[in-house]
Amino acid sequence: MSEQTLTLDDHDHHEHGPAKGFLRWVFTTNHKDIGTMYLIFSLVMFLIGGMMAFVIRAELFQPGMQLVDPGFFNQMTTMHGLIMVFGAVMPGFVGLANWQIPLMVGAPDMALPRMNNWSFWILPFAFTMLLSTLFMEGGAPGFGWTFYAPLSTTYAPPSVTFFIFAIHMMGISSIMGAMNIIVTLFNMRAPGMGLMQMPMFAWSWLITAFLLVAVMPVLAAVVTMMLMDIHFATSFFSAAGGGDPVLFQHIFWFFGHPEVYIMILPAFGVVSEIIPTFSRKKLFGYHSMVYALIAIALLSFVVWAHHMFTVGMPIGGQLFFMYATMLIAVPTGVKVFNWVATMFKGSLTFETPMLFAVAFVVLFTVGGFSGIMLAIAPVDFQYQDTYFVVAHFHYVLVPGAVFGIVAGVYYWLPKWTGKMYDESLGKMHFWLSFVGLNLTFFPMHFVGLAGMPRRIPDYALQFADFNMMASMGAFLFGTSQLVFVYLVIKTVRSGKEAAQVPWESAEGLEWTLPTPLPYHTFTTPPVIEHK
């Protein structure tokens, strides 16, 4: 290779040799390395956030003081929410995107590899800063993951400033990751691959990336306004100075509602890859799936105030947000229908990724039904701030986002490592998680309807039995994730070599690969024939 044709990265290697050991991971611009780091970071954060959930559920195991004082309990609920949303779910999906998107569209790497490296390495520092607030004077912020003002501005501990800076860093990381995905998908698809030939996972991430670029600056704006109120004597959210605390809720939820879809759309993409594979059929209604994703994304911007039905909104506002929220059920229902139609009369087998995908469809739909209940404004007055809301969003996010990430890992692990995971361990992980999850969150619907408020460390005696069930379910769900950690390590270190096409083992079915084409030609996926 002549000196003139070296790329910048080649030139670095030419001068200094490739980085070795730990430095390789610090300086890497390889999308696979960065995807792996995102996934490992996500897993670590998932376990830390899970331990905080253990503290919450241990305190609620029975009424009365057991473990921690109420202030620390509130710090745990705050940190658990923030870490799971920004530290576990979002980096997990970005890790899947980094690994899969270049492979799916025939790109050599992500479009902006150095920015890719930077967007990852911001995260460990952001979350170290967030976690360090636990050890500061006055403790970590205890105002809930939604950090409503004026509780988060007038009455917050000094550590709130570090919390705000951590949120800014997470937002910068998310925006950079999203820009990278948009540029990659628009500019680096293989010749002949139009947008409507992209795999569903790539589509789901393209739309998610636009959502991120649109709403992360809104989060940055609201935490900057908090910072001004705390340190520079402004009154954005202080009624005493002519501001409005409800303004905070409007800005926060204008970010927060699209954010929930940012956490679920990539899972839709993962499940749309897995179900056709194990049904041995093409995805039913590809075009309608794409349009449904776009419709969900657009509608997610006009429903934010359904989180705020109890703030004294005029009746016209309540009606608008109620109907708009119900409208989102239509494209979501289209997706569920298409997944079921894909499975209908397919040659189904239930390997671990398919188990997680089917559980996703069923349990996400349960969360959707409770969401429709919460969308009914007059009824929401009863549900607001009870455990019914906690049950609803955990049914959307745990079987939705978390199962989506886990299903993707099981599905693509043979592709990433060249080794096959232990199927019996995978199934064990699934069933323990499935039972633990439902045991944890289903009873919360009942205590919520009976009036148990959320974010309170103690409760009346009549809620004791269901809370004990929920806590036992939480400990089961949490500890069963250790099976997953063990399985992944075991696969990487000593898994059996995976087949060239890893999912060909289904009884009576074999993949037949199409005739090889030149690498630059877009090829259709393998066709399946009955033998």
Short mmCIF file of C-alpha atoms in Angstrom, two decimals:
data_model
loop_
_atom_site.label_atom_id
_atom_site.label_comp_id
_atom_site.label_asym_id
_atom_site.label_seq_id
_atom_site.Cartn_x
_atom_site.Cartn_y
_atom_site.Cartn_z
CA MET A 1 0.00 0.00 0.00
CA SER A 2 1.53 3.34 -0.98
CA GLU A 3 1.75 6.16 1.58
CA GLN A 4 -0.71 8.24 -0.48
CA THR A 5 -3.57 5.73 -0.17
CA LEU A 6 -3.44 5.37 3.62
CA THR A 7 -6.57 6.49 5.41
CA LEU A 8 -6.21 8.49 8.62
CA ASP A 9 -6.65 5.38 10.78
CA ASP A 10 -4.25 3.37 8.63
CA HIS A 11 -1.76 6.20 8.99
CA ASP A 12 -2.03 6.05 12.80
CA HIS A 13 -1.38 2.31 12.71
CA HIS A 14 1.46 2.87 10.26
CA GLU A 15 3.12 5.36 12.62
CA HIS A 16 2.51 3.78 16.03
CA GLY A 17 1.25 0.25 15.43
CA PRO A 18 -2.23 -0.85 16.57
CA ALA A 19 -3.13 -0.13 20.20
CA LYS A 20 -2.90 -3.19 22.43
CA GLY A 21 -4.82 -4.42 25.48
CA PHE A 22 -6.95 -1.86 27.29
CA LEU A 23 -5.88 0.97 24.97
CA ARG A 24 -7.41 -0.91 22.06
CA TRP A 25 -10.82 -0.41 23.69
CA VAL A 26 -10.14 3.23 24.58
CA PHE A 27 -9.18 4.24 21.04
CA THR A 28 -11.21 1.79 18.97
CA THR A 29 -13.34 3.08 16.12
CA ASN A 30 -14.57 -0.40 15.14
CA HIS A 31 -18.36 -0.60 15.31
CA LYS A 32 -18.22 -4.15 16.71
CA ASP A 33 -15.88 -3.17 19.56
CA ILE A 34 -18.02 -0.14 20.38
CA GLY A 35 -21.22 -2.21 20.20
CA THR A 36 -19.67 -4.70 22.61
CA MET A 37 -18.67 -1.93 25.04
CA TYR A 38 -22.17 -0.46 24.95
CA LEU A 39 -23.69 -3.87 25.70
CA ILE A 40 -21.30 -4.59 28.59
CA PHE A 41 -21.90 -1.09 30.00
CA SER A 42 -25.66 -1.62 29.67
CA LEU A 43 -25.42 -4.94 31.54
CA VAL A 44 -23.39 -3.41 34.38
CA MET A 45 -25.92 -0.56 34.72
CA PHE A 46 -28.81 -3.06 34.57
CA LEU A 47 -27.29 -4.94 37.51
CA ILE A 48 -26.64 -1.73 39.51
CA GLY A 49 -30.18 -0.45 38.80
CA GLY A 50 -31.48 -3.90 39.71
CA MET A 51 -29.75 -3.80 43.10
CA MET A 52 -31.49 -0.49 43.76
CA ALA A 53 -34.79 -2.16 42.88
CA PHE A 54 -33.87 -4.88 45.41
CA VAL A 55 -33.54 -2.17 48.09
CA ILE A 56 -36.95 -0.76 47.11
CA ARG A 57 -38.68 -4.15 47.13
CA ALA A 58 -36.98 -5.27 50.37
CA GLU A 59 -38.26 -2.13 52.10
CA LEU A 60 -41.77 -2.82 50.75
CA PHE A 61 -41.68 -6.53 51.67
CA GLN A 62 -43.86 -5.77 54.68
CA PRO A 63 -45.29 -2.58 56.22
CA GLY A 64 -43.26 -0.73 58.85
CA MET A 65 -39.62 0.35 58.90
CA GLN A 66 -37.22 -2.44 57.93
CA LEU A 67 -34.16 -1.49 55.98
CA VAL A 68 -33.65 2.12 55.05
CA ASP A 69 -34.92 5.53 56.05
CA PRO A 70 -37.55 7.21 53.82
CA GLY A 71 -35.09 9.73 52.38
CA PHE A 72 -32.76 6.98 51.16
CA PHE A 73 -35.77 5.05 49.82
CA ASN A 74 -36.62 8.07 47.66
CA GLN A 75 -33.00 8.32 46.49
CA MET A 76 -33.21 4.69 45.42
CA THR A 77 -36.44 5.16 43.42
CA THR A 78 -34.89 8.20 41.69
CA MET A 79 -31.59 6.51 40.84
CA HIS A 80 -33.24 3.22 39.84
CA GLY A 81 -35.41 4.99 37.27
CA LEU A 82 -32.64 7.16 35.83
CA ILE A 83 -30.11 4.32 35.63
CA MET A 84 -32.52 1.86 34.02
CA VAL A 85 -33.73 4.38 31.41
CA PHE A 86 -30.51 6.18 30.51
CA GLY A 87 -27.91 3.62 31.61
CA ALA A 88 -29.38 0.19 30.84
CA VAL A 89 -32.06 0.36 28.13
CA MET A 90 -30.79 3.11 25.84
CA PRO A 91 -27.11 2.03 25.72
CA GLY A 92 -28.28 -1.59 25.30
CA PHE A 93 -30.18 -0.72 22.13
CA VAL A 94 -27.34 1.51 20.88
CA GLY A 95 -25.03 -1.48 21.36
CA LEU A 96 -27.31 -3.66 19.21
CA ALA A 97 -27.47 -0.86 16.62
CA ASN A 98 -23.68 -0.49 16.50
CA TRP A 99 -23.21 -4.20 15.98
CA GLN A 100 -26.01 -4.86 13.51
CA ILE A 101 -26.71 -1.78 11.41
CA PRO A 102 -23.47 -1.81 9.36
CA LEU A 103 -23.84 -5.59 8.87
CA MET A 104 -27.49 -5.27 7.84
CA VAL A 105 -27.03 -2.54 5.24
CA GLY A 106 -23.64 -3.67 3.92
CA ALA A 107 -21.62 -0.78 5.34
CA PRO A 108 -17.95 -1.28 6.34
CA ASP A 109 -18.51 0.57 9.64
CA MET A 110 -20.59 3.37 11.09
CA ALA A 111 -20.35 6.63 9.14
CA LEU A 112 -18.62 8.62 11.91
CA PRO A 113 -16.38 6.11 13.72
CA ARG A 114 -14.45 8.54 15.92
CA MET A 115 -17.62 10.26 17.09
CA ASN A 116 -18.94 6.76 17.77
CA ASN A 117 -16.03 6.14 20.14
CA TRP A 118 -16.59 9.48 21.86
CA SER A 119 -20.34 8.97 22.27
CA PHE A 120 -19.62 5.76 24.17
CA TRP A 121 -16.80 7.02 26.39
CA ILE A 122 -18.88 9.95 27.67
CA LEU A 123 -21.26 7.47 29.34
CA PRO A 124 -19.03 5.89 32.03
CA PHE A 125 -18.10 9.41 33.21
CA ALA A 126 -21.72 10.58 33.18
CA PHE A 127 -22.91 7.64 35.28
CA THR A 128 -19.93 7.79 37.64
CA MET A 129 -20.96 11.39 38.29
CA LEU A 130 -24.61 10.40 38.77
CA LEU A 131 -23.73 7.57 41.19
CA SER A 132 -21.24 9.78 43.07
CA THR A 133 -24.17 11.96 44.22
CA LEU A 134 -25.04 9.09 46.63
CA PHE A 135 -21.88 9.93 48.60
CA MET A 136 -22.29 13.72 48.63
CA GLU A 137 -23.55 15.90 51.47
CA GLY A 138 -27.34 15.61 51.65
CA GLY A 139 -27.22 12.42 49.58
CA ALA A 140 -28.42 11.82 46.05
CA PRO A 141 -31.48 13.65 44.74
CA GLY A 142 -34.66 12.02 46.04
CA PHE A 143 -37.23 13.71 43.83
CA GLY A 144 -38.15 10.79 41.52
CA TRP A 145 -36.76 10.03 38.06
CA THR A 146 -39.04 12.74 36.60
CA PHE A 147 -37.40 15.36 38.90
CA TYR A 148 -40.41 17.69 39.07
CA ALA A 149 -39.73 21.30 40.06
CA PRO A 150 -39.92 22.98 42.55
CA LEU A 151 -38.95 19.85 44.54
CA SER A 152 -35.87 19.50 42.34
CA THR A 153 -34.93 23.20 42.42
CA THR A 154 -36.01 24.82 45.68
CA TYR A 155 -35.78 21.84 48.01
CA ALA A 156 -33.05 19.73 46.39
CA PRO A 157 -29.73 18.72 47.99
CA PRO A 158 -26.49 20.34 46.72
CA SER A 159 -25.78 17.20 44.63
CA VAL A 160 -28.54 18.21 42.17
CA THR A 161 -25.98 20.28 40.22
CA PHE A 162 -23.90 17.16 39.53
CA PHE A 163 -27.07 15.31 38.61
CA ILE A 164 -27.87 18.02 36.03
CA PHE A 165 -24.38 17.83 34.54
CA ALA A 166 -24.64 14.02 34.31
CA ILE A 167 -27.96 14.36 32.43
CA HIS A 168 -26.32 16.80 29.99
CA MET A 169 -23.53 14.31 29.27
CA MET A 170 -25.99 11.46 28.67
CA GLY A 171 -27.92 13.68 26.28
CA ILE A 172 -24.80 14.63 24.31
CA SER A 173 -23.90 10.95 23.99
CA SER A 174 -27.42 10.07 22.77
CA ILE A 175 -27.50 12.86 20.18
CA MET A 176 -24.11 11.86 18.76
CA GLY A 177 -25.09 8.18 18.58
CA ALA A 178 -28.35 9.10 16.83
CA MET A 179 -26.67 11.37 14.28
CA ASN A 180 -24.23 8.57 13.50
CA ILE A 181 -27.06 6.11 12.81
CA ILE A 182 -28.95 8.58 10.58
CA VAL A 183 -25.87 9.36 8.48
CA THR A 184 -24.96 5.65 8.21
CA LEU A 185 -28.43 4.58 7.07
CA PHE A 186 -28.86 7.39 4.56
CA ASN A 187 -25.36 7.35 3.05
CA MET A 188 -23.87 3.89 3.46
CA ARG A 189 -26.48 1.37 2.32
CA ALA A 190 -25.25 -1.20 -0.20
CA PRO A 191 -25.91 -0.23 -3.84
CA GLY A 192 -29.40 -1.30 -4.82
CA MET A 193 -30.77 -1.27 -1.26
CA GLY A 194 -33.53 1.33 -1.11
CA LEU A 195 -35.01 2.50 2.18
CA MET A 196 -37.93 0.13 1.67
CA GLN A 197 -35.54 -2.83 1.41
CA MET A 198 -33.89 -2.17 4.76
CA PRO A 199 -34.37 -4.75 7.52
CA MET A 200 -36.99 -3.76 10.12
CA PHE A 201 -34.33 -3.34 12.82
CA ALA A 202 -32.57 -0.71 10.69
CA TRP A 203 -35.91 1.05 10.07
CA SER A 204 -36.80 1.05 13.75
CA TRP A 205 -33.44 2.63 14.59
CA LEU A 206 -33.64 5.24 11.82
CA ILE A 207 -36.92 6.49 13.28
CA THR A 208 -35.63 6.23 16.88
CA ALA A 209 -32.57 8.28 15.92
CA PHE A 210 -34.76 11.10 14.59
CA LEU A 211 -36.75 11.02 17.85
CA LEU A 212 -33.51 11.28 19.86
CA VAL A 213 -32.21 14.25 17.86
CA ALA A 214 -35.59 15.96 18.29
CA VAL A 215 -36.15 15.47 22.02
CA MET A 216 -32.77 15.27 23.78
CA PRO A 217 -32.26 19.05 23.38
CA VAL A 218 -35.62 19.53 25.15
CA LEU A 219 -34.29 17.57 28.14
CA ALA A 220 -31.11 19.67 27.99
CA ALA A 221 -33.25 22.82 28.01
CA VAL A 222 -35.28 21.79 31.05
CA VAL A 223 -32.26 20.82 33.16
CA THR A 224 -30.53 24.07 32.14
CA MET A 225 -33.59 26.01 33.35
CA MET A 226 -33.35 24.06 36.62
CA LEU A 227 -29.70 25.03 36.89
CA MET A 228 -30.60 28.70 36.35
CA ASP A 229 -33.34 28.54 39.00
CA ILE A 230 -30.94 26.96 41.51
CA HIS A 231 -27.86 29.14 40.94
CA PHE A 232 -28.79 32.28 39.04
CA ALA A 233 -31.99 33.49 40.74
CA THR A 234 -34.27 32.96 37.75
CA SER A 235 -37.86 31.85 38.35
CA PHE A 236 -38.79 29.57 35.46
CA PHE A 237 -40.48 27.11 37.83
CA SER A 238 -41.00 29.24 40.93
CA ALA A 239 -44.48 30.70 41.36
CA ALA A 240 -43.08 33.21 43.88
CA GLY A 241 -41.03 34.83 41.10
CA GLY A 242 -43.77 34.70 38.46
CA GLY A 243 -42.83 31.27 37.08
CA ASP A 244 -44.91 28.13 36.84
CA PRO A 245 -44.10 24.66 38.24
CA VAL A 246 -46.46 23.11 35.67
CA LEU A 247 -44.23 24.55 32.91
CA PHE A 248 -41.59 22.08 34.10
CA GLN A 249 -43.98 19.17 33.58
CA HIS A 250 -44.88 20.34 30.08
CA ILE A 251 -41.24 20.61 28.99
CA PHE A 252 -40.20 17.40 30.74
CA TRP A 253 -42.98 15.31 29.24
CA PHE A 254 -42.50 16.80 25.79
CA PHE A 255 -39.16 15.04 26.07
CA GLY A 256 -40.39 12.19 28.25
CA HIS A 257 -43.15 10.79 26.10
CA PRO A 258 -41.13 10.39 22.88
CA GLU A 259 -38.42 9.00 25.18
CA VAL A 260 -40.63 6.03 26.10
CA TYR A 261 -40.96 5.28 22.38
CA ILE A 262 -37.19 5.66 21.96
CA MET A 263 -36.95 2.79 24.45
CA ILE A 264 -39.52 0.58 22.69
CA LEU A 265 -39.15 1.15 18.91
CA PRO A 266 -35.78 -0.66 18.61
CA ALA A 267 -37.40 -3.60 20.46
CA PHE A 268 -40.13 -3.60 17.79
CA GLY A 269 -37.32 -3.89 15.24
CA VAL A 270 -35.61 -6.78 17.06
CA VAL A 271 -38.87 -8.72 17.41
CA SER A 272 -39.66 -8.10 13.72
CA GLU A 273 -36.35 -9.83 12.87
CA ILE A 274 -36.80 -12.78 15.25
CA ILE A 275 -40.43 -13.80 14.65
CA PRO A 276 -40.06 -14.34 10.86
CA THR A 277 -36.92 -16.45 11.43
CA PHE A 278 -38.59 -18.89 13.83
CA SER A 279 -41.89 -18.86 11.93
CA ARG A 280 -40.03 -19.69 8.67
CA LYS A 281 -42.09 -17.01 6.90
CA LYS A 282 -41.55 -13.52 5.59
CA LEU A 283 -42.67 -10.73 7.92
CA PHE A 284 -46.37 -10.07 7.31
CA GLY A 285 -47.04 -6.56 6.03
CA TYR A 286 -43.54 -5.06 5.81
CA HIS A 287 -44.75 -1.72 4.42
CA SER A 288 -47.51 -1.36 7.01
CA MET A 289 -44.91 -2.10 9.73
CA VAL A 290 -42.72 0.76 8.48
CA TYR A 291 -45.66 3.18 8.24
CA ALA A 292 -46.85 2.12 11.70
CA LEU A 293 -43.39 2.93 13.14
CA ILE A 294 -43.50 6.37 11.52
CA ALA A 295 -47.06 6.98 12.77
CA ILE A 296 -46.12 5.99 16.33
CA ALA A 297 -43.12 8.32 16.23
CA LEU A 298 -45.13 11.29 14.95
CA LEU A 299 -48.02 10.74 17.38
CA SER A 300 -45.59 10.43 20.30
CA PHE A 301 -45.01 14.20 20.04
CA VAL A 302 -48.65 15.19 20.56
CA VAL A 303 -49.65 13.14 23.61
CA TRP A 304 -47.24 14.37 26.29
CA ALA A 305 -49.85 15.91 28.60
CA HIS A 306 -51.57 12.56 29.28
CA HIS A 307 -48.96 12.38 32.07
CA MET A 308 -50.54 15.55 33.49
CA PHE A 309 -54.32 15.04 33.55
CA THR A 310 -54.44 16.03 37.23
CA VAL A 311 -52.73 19.45 36.97
CA GLY A 312 -55.97 21.36 36.31
CA MET A 313 -55.97 21.23 32.52
CA PRO A 314 -58.98 22.74 30.68
CA ILE A 315 -61.52 20.20 29.44
CA GLY A 316 -60.56 20.82 25.80
CA GLY A 317 -56.96 19.94 26.59
CA GLN A 318 -58.01 16.79 28.41
CA LEU A 319 -60.16 15.68 25.47
CA PHE A 320 -57.42 16.35 22.91
CA PHE A 321 -54.75 14.44 24.83
CA MET A 322 -57.16 11.62 25.63
CA TYR A 323 -58.12 11.05 21.98
CA ALA A 324 -54.56 11.52 20.68
CA THR A 325 -53.29 8.95 23.19
CA MET A 326 -55.94 6.44 22.15
CA LEU A 327 -54.97 7.00 18.52
CA ILE A 328 -51.45 5.68 19.22
CA ALA A 329 -53.07 2.31 19.98
CA VAL A 330 -53.97 1.97 16.27
CA PRO A 331 -50.45 1.76 14.70
CA THR A 332 -49.30 -0.24 17.74
CA GLY A 333 -52.18 -2.65 17.18
CA VAL A 334 -51.18 -2.94 13.50
CA LYS A 335 -47.74 -4.11 14.60
CA VAL A 336 -49.10 -6.67 17.08
CA PHE A 337 -51.52 -7.96 14.41
CA ASN A 338 -48.66 -8.30 11.90
CA TRP A 339 -46.47 -10.24 14.34
CA VAL A 340 -49.33 -12.64 15.09
CA ALA A 341 -50.09 -12.95 11.36
CA THR A 342 -46.41 -13.74 10.71
CA MET A 343 -46.61 -16.62 13.19
CA PHE A 344 -49.99 -17.83 11.86
CA LYS A 345 -49.55 -21.16 10.00
CA GLY A 346 -45.77 -20.81 10.19
CA SER A 347 -43.40 -23.70 10.95
CA LEU A 348 -42.78 -22.46 14.46
CA THR A 349 -39.96 -23.55 16.75
CA PHE A 350 -39.39 -22.04 20.16
CA GLU A 351 -35.70 -21.46 20.71
CA THR A 352 -34.79 -18.89 23.37
CA PRO A 353 -34.93 -15.77 21.12
CA MET A 354 -38.42 -16.77 19.96
CA LEU A 355 -39.59 -17.35 23.56
CA PHE A 356 -38.50 -13.83 24.51
CA ALA A 357 -40.08 -12.40 21.33
CA VAL A 358 -43.44 -14.11 21.92
CA ALA A 359 -43.41 -13.04 25.59
CA PHE A 360 -42.66 -9.52 24.35
CA VAL A 361 -45.75 -9.51 22.11
CA VAL A 362 -48.08 -10.88 24.80
CA LEU A 363 -46.86 -8.86 27.78
CA PHE A 364 -46.29 -5.64 25.86
CA THR A 365 -49.94 -5.91 24.80
CA VAL A 366 -50.95 -6.23 28.49
CA GLY A 367 -49.04 -2.99 29.13
CA GLY A 368 -50.82 -1.44 26.16
CA PHE A 369 -54.25 -2.30 27.57
CA SER A 370 -53.46 -0.69 30.94
CA GLY A 371 -52.14 2.28 28.93
CA ILE A 372 -55.53 2.70 27.29
CA MET A 373 -57.10 2.67 30.76
CA LEU A 374 -54.69 5.42 31.85
CA ALA A 375 -55.49 7.43 28.72
CA ILE A 376 -59.13 7.90 29.82
CA ALA A 377 -58.86 11.27 31.56
CA PRO A 378 -61.66 10.98 34.17
CA VAL A 379 -60.52 7.47 35.12
CA ASP A 380 -56.86 8.54 35.23
CA PHE A 381 -57.74 10.83 38.16
CA GLN A 382 -58.15 7.62 40.19
CA TYR A 383 -55.03 5.87 38.84
CA GLN A 384 -52.67 8.87 38.94
CA ASP A 385 -49.62 8.32 41.19
CA THR A 386 -50.74 4.87 42.32
CA TYR A 387 -49.03 1.54 41.81
CA PHE A 388 -51.31 0.99 38.80
CA VAL A 389 -49.08 3.42 36.86
CA VAL A 390 -45.97 1.58 38.09
CA ALA A 391 -47.49 -1.72 36.90
CA HIS A 392 -48.37 -0.20 33.52
CA PHE A 393 -44.99 1.23 32.61
CA HIS A 394 -43.06 -1.77 33.93
CA TYR A 395 -45.21 -4.05 31.76
CA VAL A 396 -44.23 -1.91 28.79
CA LEU A 397 -40.55 -1.48 29.65
CA VAL A 398 -39.46 -4.80 31.20
CA PRO A 399 -41.07 -7.28 28.77
CA GLY A 400 -40.79 -4.55 26.13
CA ALA A 401 -37.38 -2.92 26.25
CA VAL A 402 -35.46 -5.40 28.43
CA PHE A 403 -36.85 -8.55 26.78
CA GLY A 404 -36.22 -6.86 23.41
CA ILE A 405 -32.53 -6.37 24.20
CA VAL A 406 -32.16 -9.88 25.68
CA ALA A 407 -33.93 -11.47 22.68
CA GLY A 408 -31.59 -9.58 20.35
CA VAL A 409 -28.53 -10.78 22.29
CA TYR A 410 -29.64 -14.43 22.15
CA TYR A 411 -30.51 -14.10 18.45
CA TRP A 412 -27.26 -12.46 17.33
CA LEU A 413 -24.79 -13.95 19.86
CA PRO A 414 -23.84 -16.82 17.49
CA LYS A 415 -23.21 -14.23 14.76
CA TRP A 416 -21.08 -12.06 17.05
CA THR A 417 -18.99 -14.76 18.72
CA GLY A 418 -19.10 -17.63 16.23
CA LYS A 419 -20.22 -19.82 19.14
CA MET A 420 -23.61 -21.20 20.13
CA TYR A 421 -25.03 -20.52 23.58
CA ASP A 422 -26.40 -23.30 25.80
CA GLU A 423 -30.07 -23.62 24.77
CA SER A 424 -31.22 -25.26 28.02
CA LEU A 425 -29.64 -22.46 30.09
CA GLY A 426 -31.29 -19.91 27.79
CA LYS A 427 -34.72 -21.49 28.29
CA MET A 428 -34.13 -21.63 32.04
CA HIS A 429 -33.29 -17.91 32.01
CA PHE A 430 -36.46 -17.19 30.05
CA TRP A 431 -38.87 -19.11 32.30
CA LEU A 432 -37.37 -17.76 35.55
CA SER A 433 -37.55 -14.22 34.14
CA PHE A 434 -41.08 -14.71 32.82
CA VAL A 435 -42.43 -16.03 36.14
CA GLY A 436 -40.49 -13.45 38.20
CA LEU A 437 -41.66 -10.58 36.04
CA ASN A 438 -45.36 -11.42 36.24
CA LEU A 439 -45.17 -12.20 39.94
CA THR A 440 -43.57 -8.79 40.51
CA PHE A 441 -45.69 -6.49 38.43
CA PHE A 442 -49.12 -8.09 38.07
CA PRO A 443 -50.09 -7.67 41.77
CA MET A 444 -49.21 -3.97 41.44
CA HIS A 445 -52.31 -3.48 39.27
CA PHE A 446 -54.45 -4.61 42.22
CA VAL A 447 -52.79 -2.56 44.97
CA GLY A 448 -52.84 0.44 42.61
CA LEU A 449 -56.56 0.13 41.94
CA ALA A 450 -57.08 -0.24 45.70
CA GLY A 451 -55.33 3.09 46.20
CA MET A 452 -51.71 2.37 47.20
CA PRO A 453 -49.61 5.45 46.29
CA ARG A 454 -46.24 5.01 44.60
CA ARG A 455 -42.86 6.34 45.83
CA ILE A 456 -43.91 5.86 49.47
CA PRO A 457 -41.75 3.60 51.69
CA ASP A 458 -44.62 2.43 53.89
CA TYR A 459 -48.22 1.40 53.33
CA ALA A 460 -51.43 0.29 54.99
CA LEU A 461 -51.85 -3.30 56.19
CA GLN A 462 -54.36 -4.34 53.53
CA PHE A 463 -51.64 -4.09 50.82
CA ALA A 464 -49.21 -6.41 52.64
CA ASP A 465 -49.89 -9.72 50.84
CA PHE A 466 -49.62 -8.38 47.30
CA ASN A 467 -46.47 -6.44 48.21
CA MET A 468 -44.88 -9.57 49.64
CA MET A 469 -45.67 -11.38 46.36
CA ALA A 470 -44.22 -8.52 44.33
CA SER A 471 -41.02 -8.47 46.38
CA MET A 472 -40.56 -12.22 46.05
CA GLY A 473 -41.12 -11.93 42.30
CA ALA A 474 -38.56 -9.12 42.11
CA PHE A 475 -35.90 -11.18 43.90
CA LEU A 476 -36.62 -14.10 41.56
CA PHE A 477 -36.46 -11.91 38.46
CA GLY A 478 -33.29 -10.16 39.59
CA THR A 479 -31.33 -13.25 40.58
CA SER A 480 -32.36 -15.10 37.41
CA GLN A 481 -30.44 -12.48 35.40
CA LEU A 482 -27.28 -14.03 36.83
CA VAL A 483 -28.09 -17.10 34.68
CA PHE A 484 -27.91 -14.78 31.66
CA VAL A 485 -24.56 -13.31 32.73
CA TYR A 486 -23.17 -16.82 33.27
CA LEU A 487 -24.55 -17.99 29.91
CA VAL A 488 -22.96 -15.13 27.96
CA ILE A 489 -19.54 -15.61 29.62
CA LYS A 490 -19.74 -19.37 29.07
CA THR A 491 -20.66 -18.89 25.39
CA VAL A 492 -17.77 -16.51 24.75
CA ARG A 493 -15.22 -18.68 26.55
CA SER A 494 -16.22 -22.23 25.70
CA GLY A 495 -19.35 -22.32 23.53
CA LYS A 496 -19.66 -24.91 20.75
CA GLU A 497 -18.91 -23.58 17.29
CA ALA A 498 -22.07 -22.15 15.72
CA ALA A 499 -23.29 -23.30 12.31
CA GLN A 500 -22.70 -21.02 9.31
CA VAL A 501 -26.41 -20.14 9.49
CA PRO A 502 -27.06 -20.54 13.22
CA TRP A 503 -30.81 -21.08 13.15
CA GLU A 504 -30.89 -24.00 10.67
CA SER A 505 -31.38 -26.66 13.34
CA ALA A 506 -35.19 -26.58 13.39
CA GLU A 507 -36.63 -30.05 12.85
CA GLY A 508 -37.46 -30.90 9.26
CA LEU A 509 -36.33 -27.56 7.92
CA GLU A 510 -33.14 -26.43 6.28
CA TRP A 511 -31.98 -23.08 5.05
CA THR A 512 -31.10 -23.00 1.36
CA LEU A 513 -28.82 -20.10 0.59
CA PRO A 514 -29.38 -18.33 -2.72
CA THR A 515 -26.59 -18.55 -5.30
CA PRO A 516 -23.71 -16.28 -4.25
CA LEU A 517 -23.78 -12.86 -5.87
CA PRO A 518 -21.01 -10.25 -6.07
CA TYR A 519 -20.59 -8.64 -2.67
CA HIS A 520 -21.88 -5.25 -3.81
CA THR A 521 -25.23 -6.62 -4.97
CA PHE A 522 -28.08 -6.50 -2.48
CA THR A 523 -29.30 -10.06 -1.96
CA THR A 524 -32.60 -11.30 -0.59
CA PRO A 525 -32.52 -13.24 2.71
CA PRO A 526 -32.19 -17.06 2.56
CA VAL A 527 -35.29 -18.93 1.42
CA ILE A 528 -36.62 -21.83 3.49
CA GLU A 529 -37.87 -25.03 1.99
CA HIS A 530 -39.48 -28.06 3.55
CA LYS A 531 -37.36 -31.19 3.09
#
